[in-house]
């Protein structure tokens, strides 16, 4: 399960766009297996769920970036923006929040990182989605949650017909994304300060959805089976496509978490 930790990030491919040919899945592809998780991953729909996401986000940032964490005690405006959704991982045993991730598409407005950088021509005009505000619990369960939040991000983008996933990653987290076959958007610039991340330096990376399976297959990627050939019923697959956003606080009644 914790395959991300075993990858040789330094040796992972980071080729330019178009390096891998598009191809159909081979005949005789192995059957889909089903795997249950000790937690769920769902799209936040109600204020109580959002508060859980904020709590785990703030705790996670406090471990590494306490100054930024102090600004994350309350929901950000973007958490409720059209074109954004917040994912929440919760323990199936007691409902404890274990992880969160926010997804923004560029269907309503430019990505938040575009306030700091101008994306290159090969991303211009494409359907993009950016992942921000990743926060996970400590320990082995946190590593598992991180992997499944990324799978949820990947599945969400497929459902929303996103062409490129884009992220800004600090060191050493950027090596994790490189190991997943993300590629440098600005290979000659290195790390770039991002305004929405307190001007901390991040590496800008992108991942093409259409060629994902072909590239993972060609690389004999250790996560291919987990991401493509395994069904996880505990990861919500039918969340709202980008556009509606979370209702404003005034519109949200204090309701129980969805079953």
GROMACS .gro file of C-alpha atoms in nm:
model
  259
    1UNK     CA    1   0.000   0.000   0.000
    2UNK     CA    2   0.275   0.246   0.093
    3UNK     CA    3   0.438   0.225  -0.249
    4UNK     CA    4   0.512   0.596  -0.263
    5UNK     CA    5   0.776   0.554   0.003
    6UNK     CA    6   0.967   0.290  -0.195
    7UNK     CA    7   1.007   0.479  -0.523
    8UNK     CA    8   1.345   0.605  -0.638
    9UNK     CA    9   1.233   0.964  -0.682
   10UNK     CA   10   1.566   1.082  -0.820
   11UNK     CA   11   1.545   0.828  -1.102
   12UNK     CA   12   1.184   0.894  -1.196
   13UNK     CA   13   1.113   1.019  -1.547
   14UNK     CA   14   1.039   1.386  -1.590
   15UNK     CA   15   1.018   1.410  -1.969
   16UNK     CA   16   0.877   1.689  -2.178
   17UNK     CA   17   0.517   1.679  -2.309
   18UNK     CA   18   0.456   1.421  -2.580
   19UNK     CA   19   0.747   1.196  -2.480
   20UNK     CA   20   0.512   0.901  -2.424
   21UNK     CA   21   0.275   0.798  -2.707
   22UNK     CA   22  -0.096   0.775  -2.640
   23UNK     CA   23  -0.211   0.415  -2.654
   24UNK     CA   24  -0.510   0.201  -2.570
   25UNK     CA   25  -0.501  -0.042  -2.280
   26UNK     CA   26  -0.367  -0.383  -2.395
   27UNK     CA   27  -0.598  -0.673  -2.454
   28UNK     CA   28  -0.629  -0.915  -2.165
   29UNK     CA   29  -0.585  -0.649  -1.901
   30UNK     CA   30  -0.619  -0.797  -1.553
   31UNK     CA   31  -0.957  -0.783  -1.383
   32UNK     CA   32  -1.043  -0.508  -1.137
   33UNK     CA   33  -1.001  -0.608  -0.772
   34UNK     CA   34  -1.188  -0.451  -0.480
   35UNK     CA   35  -1.010  -0.324  -0.169
   36UNK     CA   36  -1.166  -0.168   0.141
   37UNK     CA   37  -0.991   0.106   0.335
   38UNK     CA   38  -1.001   0.192   0.709
   39UNK     CA   39  -1.114   0.543   0.609
   40UNK     CA   40  -1.337   0.718   0.355
   41UNK     CA   41  -1.246   0.995   0.111
   42UNK     CA   42  -1.537   1.224   0.021
   43UNK     CA   43  -1.612   1.565  -0.124
   44UNK     CA   44  -1.697   1.814   0.154
   45UNK     CA   45  -2.059   1.925   0.122
   46UNK     CA   46  -2.154   2.064   0.464
   47UNK     CA   47  -2.007   2.305   0.716
   48UNK     CA   48  -1.929   2.034   0.978
   49UNK     CA   49  -1.729   1.842   0.717
   50UNK     CA   50  -1.543   2.158   0.618
   51UNK     CA   51  -1.456   2.224   0.983
   52UNK     CA   52  -1.305   1.875   1.007
   53UNK     CA   53  -1.099   1.941   0.695
   54UNK     CA   54  -0.978   2.273   0.837
   55UNK     CA   55  -0.880   2.108   1.165
   56UNK     CA   56  -0.658   1.842   1.003
   57UNK     CA   57  -0.517   2.098   0.756
   58UNK     CA   58  -0.419   2.336   1.035
   59UNK     CA   59  -0.261   2.058   1.246
   60UNK     CA   60  -0.059   1.931   0.951
   61UNK     CA   61   0.076   2.274   0.858
   62UNK     CA   62   0.157   2.346   1.223
   63UNK     CA   63   0.411   2.061   1.221
   64UNK     CA   64   0.617   2.212   0.939
   65UNK     CA   65   0.502   2.572   0.876
   66UNK     CA   66   0.367   2.714   1.204
   67UNK     CA   67   0.355   3.073   1.077
   68UNK     CA   68   0.134   2.971   0.784
   69UNK     CA   69  -0.068   2.737   1.005
   70UNK     CA   70  -0.168   3.033   1.222
   71UNK     CA   71  -0.349   3.175   0.917
   72UNK     CA   72  -0.536   2.852   0.848
   73UNK     CA   73  -0.749   2.821   1.160
   74UNK     CA   74  -1.060   2.924   0.965
   75UNK     CA   75  -1.187   2.830   0.618
   76UNK     CA   76  -1.036   3.028   0.332
   77UNK     CA   77  -1.255   3.202   0.077
   78UNK     CA   78  -1.134   2.960  -0.188
   79UNK     CA   79  -1.278   2.666   0.008
   80UNK     CA   80  -1.624   2.786  -0.101
   81UNK     CA   81  -1.535   2.924  -0.445
   82UNK     CA   82  -1.704   2.794  -0.761
   83UNK     CA   83  -1.463   2.560  -0.934
   84UNK     CA   84  -1.320   2.434  -0.603
   85UNK     CA   85  -1.389   2.125  -0.394
   86UNK     CA   86  -1.235   2.007  -0.069
   87UNK     CA   87  -1.167   1.636  -0.012
   88UNK     CA   88  -1.185   1.493   0.340
   89UNK     CA   89  -1.052   1.158   0.460
   90UNK     CA   90  -1.224   1.030   0.777
   91UNK     CA   91  -1.169   0.721   0.989
   92UNK     CA   92  -1.443   0.463   0.938
   93UNK     CA   93  -1.407   0.366   1.303
   94UNK     CA   94  -1.476   0.699   1.475
   95UNK     CA   95  -1.505   0.968   1.207
   96UNK     CA   96  -1.171   1.126   1.303
   97UNK     CA   97  -1.035   1.348   1.021
   98UNK     CA   98  -0.719   1.195   0.873
   99UNK     CA   99  -0.646   1.406   0.568
  100UNK     CA  100  -0.764   1.675   0.330
  101UNK     CA  101  -0.687   1.820  -0.012
  102UNK     CA  102  -0.840   2.109  -0.205
  103UNK     CA  103  -0.891   2.092  -0.582
  104UNK     CA  104  -0.939   2.398  -0.802
  105UNK     CA  105  -1.010   2.390  -1.175
  106UNK     CA  106  -0.958   2.680  -1.415
  107UNK     CA  107  -1.312   2.671  -1.552
  108UNK     CA  108  -1.421   2.979  -1.355
  109UNK     CA  109  -1.095   3.162  -1.294
  110UNK     CA  110  -0.718   3.107  -1.331
  111UNK     CA  111  -0.550   2.865  -1.093
  112UNK     CA  112  -0.429   3.021  -0.770
  113UNK     CA  113  -0.064   2.958  -0.862
  114UNK     CA  114  -0.116   3.172  -1.172
  115UNK     CA  115  -0.111   3.475  -0.944
  116UNK     CA  116   0.260   3.399  -0.903
  117UNK     CA  117   0.365   3.254  -1.241
  118UNK     CA  118   0.258   3.265  -1.604
  119UNK     CA  119   0.206   2.912  -1.729
  120UNK     CA  120   0.379   2.812  -2.055
  121UNK     CA  121   0.209   2.786  -2.391
  122UNK     CA  122   0.167   2.407  -2.377
  123UNK     CA  123  -0.066   2.450  -2.079
  124UNK     CA  124  -0.242   2.758  -2.215
  125UNK     CA  125  -0.607   2.692  -2.299
  126UNK     CA  126  -0.608   2.344  -2.144
  127UNK     CA  127  -0.850   2.222  -1.877
  128UNK     CA  128  -0.638   2.235  -1.561
  129UNK     CA  129  -0.680   2.134  -1.198
  130UNK     CA  130  -0.452   2.236  -0.912
  131UNK     CA  131  -0.418   2.056  -0.579
  132UNK     CA  132  -0.345   2.271  -0.274
  133UNK     CA  133  -0.367   2.261   0.105
  134UNK     CA  134  -0.269   1.897   0.147
  135UNK     CA  135  -0.281   1.799   0.512
  136UNK     CA  136  -0.254   1.448   0.657
  137UNK     CA  137  -0.231   1.277   0.994
  138UNK     CA  138   0.105   1.161   1.123
  139UNK     CA  139   0.233   0.804   1.102
  140UNK     CA  140   0.171   0.512   0.870
  141UNK     CA  141  -0.201   0.586   0.834
  142UNK     CA  142  -0.108   0.934   0.711
  143UNK     CA  143   0.110   0.791   0.435
  144UNK     CA  144  -0.175   0.565   0.325
  145UNK     CA  145  -0.419   0.857   0.333
  146UNK     CA  146  -0.182   1.069   0.122
  147UNK     CA  147  -0.170   0.801  -0.146
  148UNK     CA  148  -0.549   0.766  -0.154
  149UNK     CA  149  -0.607   1.142  -0.160
  150UNK     CA  150  -0.393   1.152  -0.471
  151UNK     CA  151  -0.594   0.867  -0.623
  152UNK     CA  152  -0.913   1.060  -0.545
  153UNK     CA  153  -0.762   1.369  -0.709
  154UNK     CA  154  -0.671   1.161  -1.016
  155UNK     CA  155  -1.018   1.003  -1.041
  156UNK     CA  156  -1.187   1.339  -0.988
  157UNK     CA  157  -0.987   1.490  -1.274
  158UNK     CA  158  -1.074   1.201  -1.505
  159UNK     CA  159  -1.446   1.247  -1.428
  160UNK     CA  160  -1.418   1.623  -1.485
  161UNK     CA  161  -1.233   1.578  -1.817
  162UNK     CA  162  -0.927   1.762  -1.689
  163UNK     CA  163  -0.629   1.751  -1.924
  164UNK     CA  164  -0.346   1.843  -1.686
  165UNK     CA  165  -0.307   1.820  -1.308
  166UNK     CA  166  -0.082   2.100  -1.178
  167UNK     CA  167   0.080   2.135  -0.836
  168UNK     CA  168   0.331   2.349  -0.652
  169UNK     CA  169   0.544   2.134  -0.421
  170UNK     CA  170   0.806   2.220  -0.162
  171UNK     CA  171   1.118   2.012  -0.121
  172UNK     CA  172   1.124   1.719  -0.048
  173UNK     CA  173   0.756   1.661  -0.141
  174UNK     CA  174   0.836   1.748  -0.502
  175UNK     CA  175   1.027   1.419  -0.534
  176UNK     CA  176   0.711   1.229  -0.447
  177UNK     CA  177   0.532   1.389  -0.741
  178UNK     CA  178   0.830   1.334  -0.969
  179UNK     CA  179   0.816   0.966  -0.873
  180UNK     CA  180   0.452   0.968  -0.985
  181UNK     CA  181   0.580   1.092  -1.326
  182UNK     CA  182   0.483   1.457  -1.288
  183UNK     CA  183   0.713   1.676  -1.498
  184UNK     CA  184   0.871   2.017  -1.443
  185UNK     CA  185   0.671   2.306  -1.586
  186UNK     CA  186   0.974   2.535  -1.554
  187UNK     CA  187   1.275   2.300  -1.572
  188UNK     CA  188   1.525   2.586  -1.597
  189UNK     CA  189   1.388   2.794  -1.309
  190UNK     CA  190   1.393   2.556  -1.015
  191UNK     CA  191   1.187   2.662  -0.715
  192UNK     CA  192   0.952   2.961  -0.743
  193UNK     CA  193   0.796   3.166  -0.456
  194UNK     CA  194   0.416   3.134  -0.448
  195UNK     CA  195   0.202   3.414  -0.305
  196UNK     CA  196  -0.071   3.182  -0.171
  197UNK     CA  197   0.194   2.986   0.020
  198UNK     CA  198   0.346   3.280   0.210
  199UNK     CA  199   0.601   3.326  -0.072
  200UNK     CA  200   0.771   2.997   0.009
  201UNK     CA  201   0.958   2.844  -0.284
  202UNK     CA  202   0.782   2.564  -0.470
  203UNK     CA  203   0.859   2.352  -0.773
  204UNK     CA  204   0.578   2.370  -1.033
  205UNK     CA  205   0.491   2.028  -1.174
  206UNK     CA  206   0.226   1.898  -1.414
  207UNK     CA  207   0.076   1.559  -1.503
  208UNK     CA  208  -0.104   1.476  -1.829
  209UNK     CA  209  -0.419   1.270  -1.770
  210UNK     CA  210  -0.462   1.130  -2.122
  211UNK     CA  211  -0.126   0.952  -2.123
  212UNK     CA  212  -0.121   0.853  -1.754
  213UNK     CA  213  -0.187   0.479  -1.789
  214UNK     CA  214   0.048   0.444  -2.086
  215UNK     CA  215   0.331   0.617  -1.899
  216UNK     CA  216   0.276   0.423  -1.576
  217UNK     CA  217   0.266   0.099  -1.775
  218UNK     CA  218   0.582   0.182  -1.969
  219UNK     CA  219   0.761   0.265  -1.643
  220UNK     CA  220   0.630  -0.052  -1.470
  221UNK     CA  221   0.509   0.186  -1.204
  222UNK     CA  222   0.443   0.030  -0.860
  223UNK     CA  223   0.116   0.222  -0.825
  224UNK     CA  224  -0.037   0.114  -1.157
  225UNK     CA  225  -0.243  -0.169  -1.005
  226UNK     CA  226  -0.352   0.044  -0.709
  227UNK     CA  227  -0.466   0.337  -0.921
  228UNK     CA  228  -0.601   0.164  -1.230
  229UNK     CA  229  -0.682  -0.198  -1.152
  230UNK     CA  230  -0.815  -0.168  -0.796
  231UNK     CA  231  -1.158  -0.037  -0.698
  232UNK     CA  232  -1.182   0.142  -0.364
  233UNK     CA  233  -1.550   0.178  -0.263
  234UNK     CA  234  -1.444   0.403   0.024
  235UNK     CA  235  -1.324   0.670  -0.223
  236UNK     CA  236  -1.620   0.868  -0.351
  237UNK     CA  237  -1.628   0.855  -0.729
  238UNK     CA  238  -1.945   1.053  -0.799
  239UNK     CA  239  -1.864   1.387  -0.636
  240UNK     CA  240  -1.986   1.706  -0.796
  241UNK     CA  241  -1.792   1.814  -1.097
  242UNK     CA  242  -1.617   2.149  -1.051
  243UNK     CA  243  -1.846   2.446  -1.068
  244UNK     CA  244  -2.086   2.454  -0.778
  245UNK     CA  245  -1.848   2.514  -0.489
  246UNK     CA  246  -1.937   2.465  -0.123
  247UNK     CA  247  -2.243   2.664  -0.016
  248UNK     CA  248  -2.170   2.981   0.178
  249UNK     CA  249  -2.186   2.955   0.555
  250UNK     CA  250  -2.518   3.138   0.556
  251UNK     CA  251  -2.666   2.873   0.324
  252UNK     CA  252  -2.545   2.573   0.525
  253UNK     CA  253  -2.760   2.417   0.793
  254UNK     CA  254  -2.579   2.224   1.070
  255UNK     CA  255  -2.654   1.874   0.941
  256UNK     CA  256  -2.500   1.538   1.017
  257UNK     CA  257  -2.226   1.389   0.799
  258UNK     CA  258  -2.349   1.194   0.498
  259UNK     CA  259  -2.372   0.818   0.543
   0.00000   0.00000   0.00000
